[in-house]
Each structure stands twice: as C-alpha cells, then as structure tokens.
Short mmCIF file of C-alpha atoms in Angstrom, two decimals:
data_model
loop_
_atom_site.label_atom_id
_atom_site.label_comp_id
_atom_site.label_asym_id
_atom_site.label_seq_id
_atom_site.Cartn_x
_atom_site.Cartn_y
_atom_site.Cartn_z
CA MET A 1 13.50 -31.14 17.28
CA THR A 2 16.79 -31.96 15.54
CA ASN A 3 18.87 -30.95 18.58
CA GLN A 4 16.80 -33.15 20.88
CA ARG A 5 17.14 -36.18 18.59
CA SER A 6 20.88 -35.58 18.35
CA PHE A 7 21.23 -35.42 22.13
CA LYS A 8 19.24 -38.59 22.65
CA ALA A 9 21.36 -40.35 20.05
CA ARG A 10 24.47 -39.35 21.98
CA VAL A 11 22.93 -40.73 25.17
CA ARG A 12 22.23 -44.07 23.48
CA THR A 13 25.75 -44.18 22.04
CA ARG A 14 27.18 -43.73 25.52
CA MET A 15 24.86 -46.43 26.86
CA GLU A 16 26.21 -48.87 24.28
CA LYS A 17 29.81 -48.05 25.14
CA THR A 18 29.51 -48.02 28.94
CA GLY A 19 26.55 -50.26 29.74
CA GLU A 20 24.98 -47.43 31.77
CA SER A 21 21.26 -46.85 32.09
CA TYR A 22 19.65 -44.11 30.01
CA THR A 23 19.33 -41.86 33.10
CA THR A 24 22.97 -42.32 34.11
CA ALA A 25 24.31 -41.80 30.60
CA ARG A 26 22.17 -38.67 30.18
CA ARG A 27 23.42 -37.27 33.51
CA HIS A 28 27.05 -37.76 32.50
CA LEU A 29 26.51 -35.89 29.23
CA ILE A 30 24.75 -33.04 31.01
CA ASN A 31 27.48 -32.81 33.65
CA ARG A 32 30.08 -32.56 30.92
CA ALA A 33 28.64 -29.14 30.15
CA ALA A 34 29.82 -28.03 33.60
CA GLU A 35 33.49 -28.60 32.73
CA PRO A 36 35.72 -25.56 32.01
CA ALA A 37 34.94 -23.85 28.74
CA GLN A 38 37.01 -25.04 25.81
CA GLU A 39 37.55 -22.00 23.59
CA SER A 40 38.79 -24.23 20.79
CA THR A 41 41.10 -23.25 17.99
CA ALA A 42 40.54 -26.41 15.99
CA ALA A 43 41.51 -26.48 12.33
CA SER A 44 39.80 -28.59 9.67
CA PRO A 45 37.96 -31.07 11.95
CA PRO A 46 36.17 -33.92 10.19
CA ALA A 47 32.67 -32.87 9.13
CA GLN A 48 33.23 -29.61 11.07
CA THR A 49 32.48 -31.18 14.45
CA GLU A 50 34.27 -28.21 16.02
CA PRO A 51 34.33 -24.51 15.01
CA THR A 52 37.23 -23.33 12.89
CA ALA A 53 39.25 -20.47 14.33
CA ALA A 54 39.84 -17.70 11.82
CA ALA A 55 41.47 -15.11 14.07
CA PRO A 56 45.21 -14.36 13.99
CA PRO A 57 47.01 -15.87 16.98
CA THR A 58 48.48 -12.52 17.97
CA ALA A 59 45.14 -11.10 19.12
CA ALA A 60 42.56 -12.15 21.65
CA THR A 61 39.44 -12.40 19.52
CA ALA A 62 35.83 -12.53 20.64
CA GLN A 63 34.00 -15.82 20.25
CA THR A 64 31.41 -14.25 17.95
CA GLU A 65 34.18 -13.09 15.59
CA ARG A 66 36.01 -16.42 15.60
CA ILE A 67 32.96 -18.55 14.94
CA ALA A 68 30.61 -17.56 12.14
CA ASP A 69 26.94 -17.00 12.83
CA GLU A 70 26.10 -19.43 10.03
CA LEU A 71 28.10 -22.20 11.71
CA ILE A 72 26.44 -21.68 15.09
CA ARG A 73 23.04 -21.74 13.41
CA ASP A 74 23.87 -24.88 11.44
CA ARG A 75 25.10 -26.77 14.52
CA THR A 76 22.60 -25.55 17.14
CA GLY A 77 19.55 -24.30 15.23
CA ARG A 78 19.99 -20.63 16.20
CA GLY A 79 22.40 -17.79 15.48
CA TRP A 80 24.34 -15.73 18.00
CA ALA A 81 21.70 -12.99 18.39
CA GLU A 82 18.92 -15.52 18.94
CA TRP A 83 20.89 -17.38 21.61
CA PHE A 84 21.79 -14.14 23.34
CA ALA A 85 18.12 -13.07 23.39
CA LEU A 86 17.06 -16.41 24.87
CA LEU A 87 19.78 -16.23 27.53
CA ASP A 88 18.87 -12.63 28.39
CA ALA A 89 15.26 -13.74 28.86
CA ALA A 90 16.50 -16.45 31.24
CA SER A 91 18.55 -13.87 33.24
CA ALA A 92 21.71 -15.75 32.31
CA ALA A 93 23.95 -12.78 33.12
CA GLU A 94 23.11 -13.40 36.77
CA ARG A 95 24.13 -17.07 36.57
CA THR A 96 27.50 -18.77 36.79
CA HIS A 97 29.23 -20.17 33.73
CA THR A 98 28.29 -23.69 34.79
CA GLN A 99 24.63 -22.78 35.23
CA ILE A 100 24.41 -21.15 31.81
CA ALA A 101 26.00 -24.11 30.02
CA ARG A 102 23.80 -26.57 31.88
CA HIS A 103 20.70 -24.53 31.00
CA LEU A 104 21.58 -24.77 27.32
CA VAL A 105 22.04 -28.54 27.55
CA THR A 106 18.96 -29.35 29.61
CA GLU A 107 16.47 -26.77 28.33
CA HIS A 108 17.53 -26.46 24.70
CA GLU A 109 19.25 -29.83 24.05
CA VAL A 110 22.48 -28.16 22.92
CA PRO A 111 25.40 -30.63 22.85
CA GLY A 112 27.89 -29.95 25.64
CA TRP A 113 30.74 -28.65 23.45
CA TRP A 114 28.47 -26.19 21.67
CA ALA A 115 26.82 -25.19 24.95
CA GLN A 116 30.28 -24.14 26.16
CA THR A 117 30.90 -22.23 22.94
CA ILE A 118 27.64 -20.29 23.24
CA THR A 119 28.18 -19.63 26.94
CA VAL A 120 31.63 -18.12 26.39
CA GLY A 121 30.32 -15.99 23.53
CA TYR A 122 27.44 -14.74 25.67
CA GLU A 123 29.70 -13.90 28.63
CA GLN A 124 32.04 -11.95 26.39
CA ALA A 125 29.18 -10.11 24.70
CA ARG A 126 27.70 -9.09 28.06
CA GLY A 127 31.03 -7.93 29.50
CA LEU A 128 31.32 -10.78 31.98
CA ARG A 129 34.74 -11.78 30.63
CA ALA A 130 37.23 -10.55 28.06
CA PRO A 131 38.42 -12.75 25.18
CA GLY A 132 41.01 -15.14 26.56
CA GLN A 133 39.92 -14.44 30.13
CA ARG A 134 38.15 -16.74 32.57
CA ARG A 135 34.80 -15.66 34.01
CA GLY A 136 36.27 -15.06 37.48
CA GLY A 137 39.35 -13.21 36.22
CA GLY A 138 42.72 -14.52 35.15
CA PHE A 139 43.67 -15.68 31.66
CA GLU A 140 43.97 -18.99 29.85
CA ALA A 141 44.69 -20.30 26.37
CA SER A 142 43.08 -23.31 24.78
CA ALA A 143 43.05 -25.37 21.63
CA SER A 144 41.61 -28.68 20.43
CA ARG A 145 42.05 -31.21 17.65
CA THR A 146 40.23 -34.25 16.38
CA VAL A 147 42.69 -37.07 15.63
CA THR A 148 42.01 -40.31 13.81
CA VAL A 149 43.27 -42.65 16.54
CA PRO A 150 41.54 -44.30 19.53
CA ALA A 151 41.20 -42.22 22.70
CA ARG A 152 43.68 -44.37 24.65
CA ARG A 153 46.43 -43.79 22.08
CA LEU A 154 45.80 -40.07 22.22
CA PHE A 155 45.98 -40.19 26.02
CA GLU A 156 49.30 -42.06 25.90
CA ALA A 157 50.76 -39.32 23.73
CA PHE A 158 50.48 -37.08 26.81
CA ALA A 159 51.00 -39.55 29.63
CA ASP A 160 54.02 -41.42 28.24
CA GLU A 161 57.12 -39.23 28.60
CA ALA A 162 59.06 -40.76 25.72
CA THR A 163 56.13 -40.28 23.37
CA ARG A 164 55.36 -36.79 24.66
CA THR A 165 58.86 -35.52 23.90
CA ARG A 166 58.43 -36.48 20.24
CA TRP A 167 55.81 -33.78 19.67
CA LEU A 168 56.32 -31.58 22.76
CA PRO A 169 60.12 -31.27 22.99
CA ASP A 170 62.22 -29.13 25.34
CA VAL A 171 59.44 -28.57 27.86
CA GLU A 172 59.49 -29.57 31.53
CA VAL A 173 56.16 -31.15 32.46
CA ARG A 174 55.41 -32.34 35.99
CA VAL A 175 52.40 -34.64 35.94
CA ARG A 176 49.78 -33.99 38.61
CA THR A 177 47.09 -36.50 37.61
CA ALA A 178 46.59 -38.81 34.63
CA THR A 179 43.34 -40.75 34.32
CA ALA A 180 43.30 -43.01 31.28
CA PRO A 181 41.96 -42.40 28.75
CA ARG A 182 40.15 -39.18 29.61
CA SER A 183 42.23 -36.58 31.43
CA PHE A 184 45.76 -35.37 32.07
CA ARG A 185 46.87 -32.49 34.30
CA ALA A 186 50.40 -31.17 34.71
CA ASP A 187 52.46 -28.21 35.92
CA TRP A 188 54.14 -26.46 33.01
CA ALA A 189 57.84 -25.59 32.91
CA GLY A 190 58.14 -25.49 36.68
CA GLY A 191 55.02 -23.37 37.20
CA PRO A 192 53.08 -21.33 37.96
CA THR A 193 51.05 -22.17 34.84
CA ARG A 194 49.54 -25.60 34.24
CA ILE A 195 47.76 -27.56 31.56
CA VAL A 196 44.46 -29.42 31.75
CA VAL A 197 43.88 -31.96 28.99
CA GLY A 198 40.55 -33.62 28.21
CA ILE A 199 40.10 -36.46 25.72
CA ASP A 200 36.75 -37.60 24.32
CA ALA A 201 36.21 -40.63 22.11
CA VAL A 202 34.48 -39.92 18.81
CA GLY A 203 33.80 -43.49 17.79
CA GLU A 204 36.23 -46.39 18.09
CA SER A 205 39.03 -44.97 15.97
CA LYS A 206 38.75 -41.22 16.45
CA ALA A 207 39.11 -38.93 19.46
CA ARG A 208 39.14 -35.22 20.29
CA VAL A 209 41.73 -33.65 22.58
CA SER A 210 41.24 -30.28 24.26
CA VAL A 211 44.05 -28.45 26.06
CA VAL A 212 43.51 -25.54 28.45
CA HIS A 213 46.61 -23.70 29.63
CA GLU A 214 45.69 -22.00 32.90
CA LYS A 215 46.97 -19.31 35.28
CA LEU A 216 48.48 -17.08 32.62
CA ALA A 217 49.83 -13.59 33.28
CA GLY A 218 47.66 -11.73 30.77
CA ALA A 219 46.16 -11.46 27.31
CA GLU A 220 49.54 -11.31 25.53
CA GLN A 221 50.76 -14.55 27.08
CA ALA A 222 47.39 -16.15 26.37
CA ALA A 223 47.63 -15.22 22.69
CA GLU A 224 51.17 -16.60 22.45
CA LEU A 225 50.24 -19.90 24.08
CA LYS A 226 47.10 -20.22 21.99
CA ALA A 227 49.28 -20.09 18.87
CA TYR A 228 51.75 -22.47 20.47
CA TRP A 229 49.11 -25.10 21.25
CA ARG A 230 47.58 -24.83 17.80
CA ASP A 231 50.99 -25.65 16.38
CA ARG A 232 51.78 -28.45 18.84
CA LEU A 233 48.42 -30.19 18.43
CA ALA A 234 48.87 -30.06 14.67
CA ALA A 235 52.25 -31.75 15.17
CA LEU A 236 50.65 -34.35 17.46
CA LYS A 237 47.95 -35.09 14.91
CA ALA A 238 50.52 -35.54 12.13
CA LEU A 239 52.64 -37.83 14.31
CA LEU A 240 49.79 -40.04 15.47
CA GLU A 241 48.17 -40.40 12.08
CA THR A 242 51.42 -41.30 10.33
CA ASP A 243 53.14 -43.36 13.05
CA GLY A 244 50.43 -45.35 14.79
CA ASP A 245 52.41 -47.20 17.48
CA LEU A 246 54.65 -44.24 18.44
CA ARG A 247 57.36 -46.62 19.67
#
C-alpha cells in the first residue's frame, strides 16, 4: 500500500540521518504518534505537507470542518467517514488518545502527524472532546509552520532570547527546558499558561515547528491565542527566510 511504502521510506530516511537500526528508527517514529496532538493551523505549507486551516480564528472549529475530506483522503487513503468507521470497529472510543494515534500508525501505516489529525477529529466527532479542548478537559491552542531553514536555526529562534524578541516582542518567557534542536518548553507571561514547542527536520534545509499553548482558561482564550500564534509563526517564517543568520 502507498501509506506503508511512505512509512517505510520515512524509517529509512531516519536511519540515514541517525545511524539507527531499522527497528529503532521505526520505534521512534511510532512513539512520535504518542506526543500531544498538534491541531495545526498551518498556512500554505510546501506541497501541502500539513492541512490548511480555513476557519476564522474567532471560533473553535471542529477538525472535520477545518480540514477537507478530500485532503484527508489524498494524504491517508481514506476520508473522514471511513476512518471513523474503522476506529468505531476497533472500539477506539474506549481508548486513550495515545492508543488511538498509535493504532493508526502501527495498524494502518498512517504518518504520525496525520494520525494525530485523525485522532483529534474522531474524538471531537464522538463527543470525547470539544474543539480546542484536550481529551481530559482543559483548553489549548496550537499552530504550526514549515520554514525553509535547518531545524537548529529554527530552534535557536526560540531558545536565543535576543533572536526570540525579534519576532515575539513584549512577552515574558521563562524557559523550563530547551533540548536542541527538537523541543522548547516555557512558562508564558508569568503563568499559569505555558508553551510546548516541537521542531522536526524536513530534510537538511527545511523544518516544521509546532507550538501548543497549554492550560488555557476556556474556548475564547484558546481562539485568541490560536490567532496570535498563527500571526507570530508567520512573522517568524518571514524573518528566518529573509534574514538567515538572525544576528
């Protein structure tokens, strides 16, 4: 199947980059599906590697409304209704978010990012979470962008304070952890909210950044911050792609 060949190709690509065995590389890709869902609001990604958000930022919109059925079918081989039927047959509503995403990766060879997308859509459709809400309650906002720079440079745009203030001005950020070049976590504006940033290399000169803003007060704040992060990541992309060294 096309999805299976695509997944195996991703495993081999990771093997080449990391020197890992096939089994180890495959396990890392599968485990990635267990990370928090990235309800992306990406705009105009190269070759549509991520869904394009069409919903207005003032409303919390269901995953199935944000991401067209045709796009899901093109990227995963099935439409929303077909995935929901398969997940119902597997009693997915009784599983955790992590278990559903992992099932899609291991049993249906769905790439991790799309497995997360389908899982969130399914949970919303079955009343297990509201748009903008985490599975266990509470709200979050998220956004992502693909930027034509290496992953390390994208990481430094968050980790280096002088660089960060160029595209994220007037915000107090207290860094909790920063693991180059893959992750960055920080308290936001003195708390109680926080941001979790993940960075994935897409080749040697391109990387994708995903931001999840956690512990929000409700759907209204989530919608506001979703719009905010869409704007800020667009500014980051413009800065990085026009001013490579950022110094």
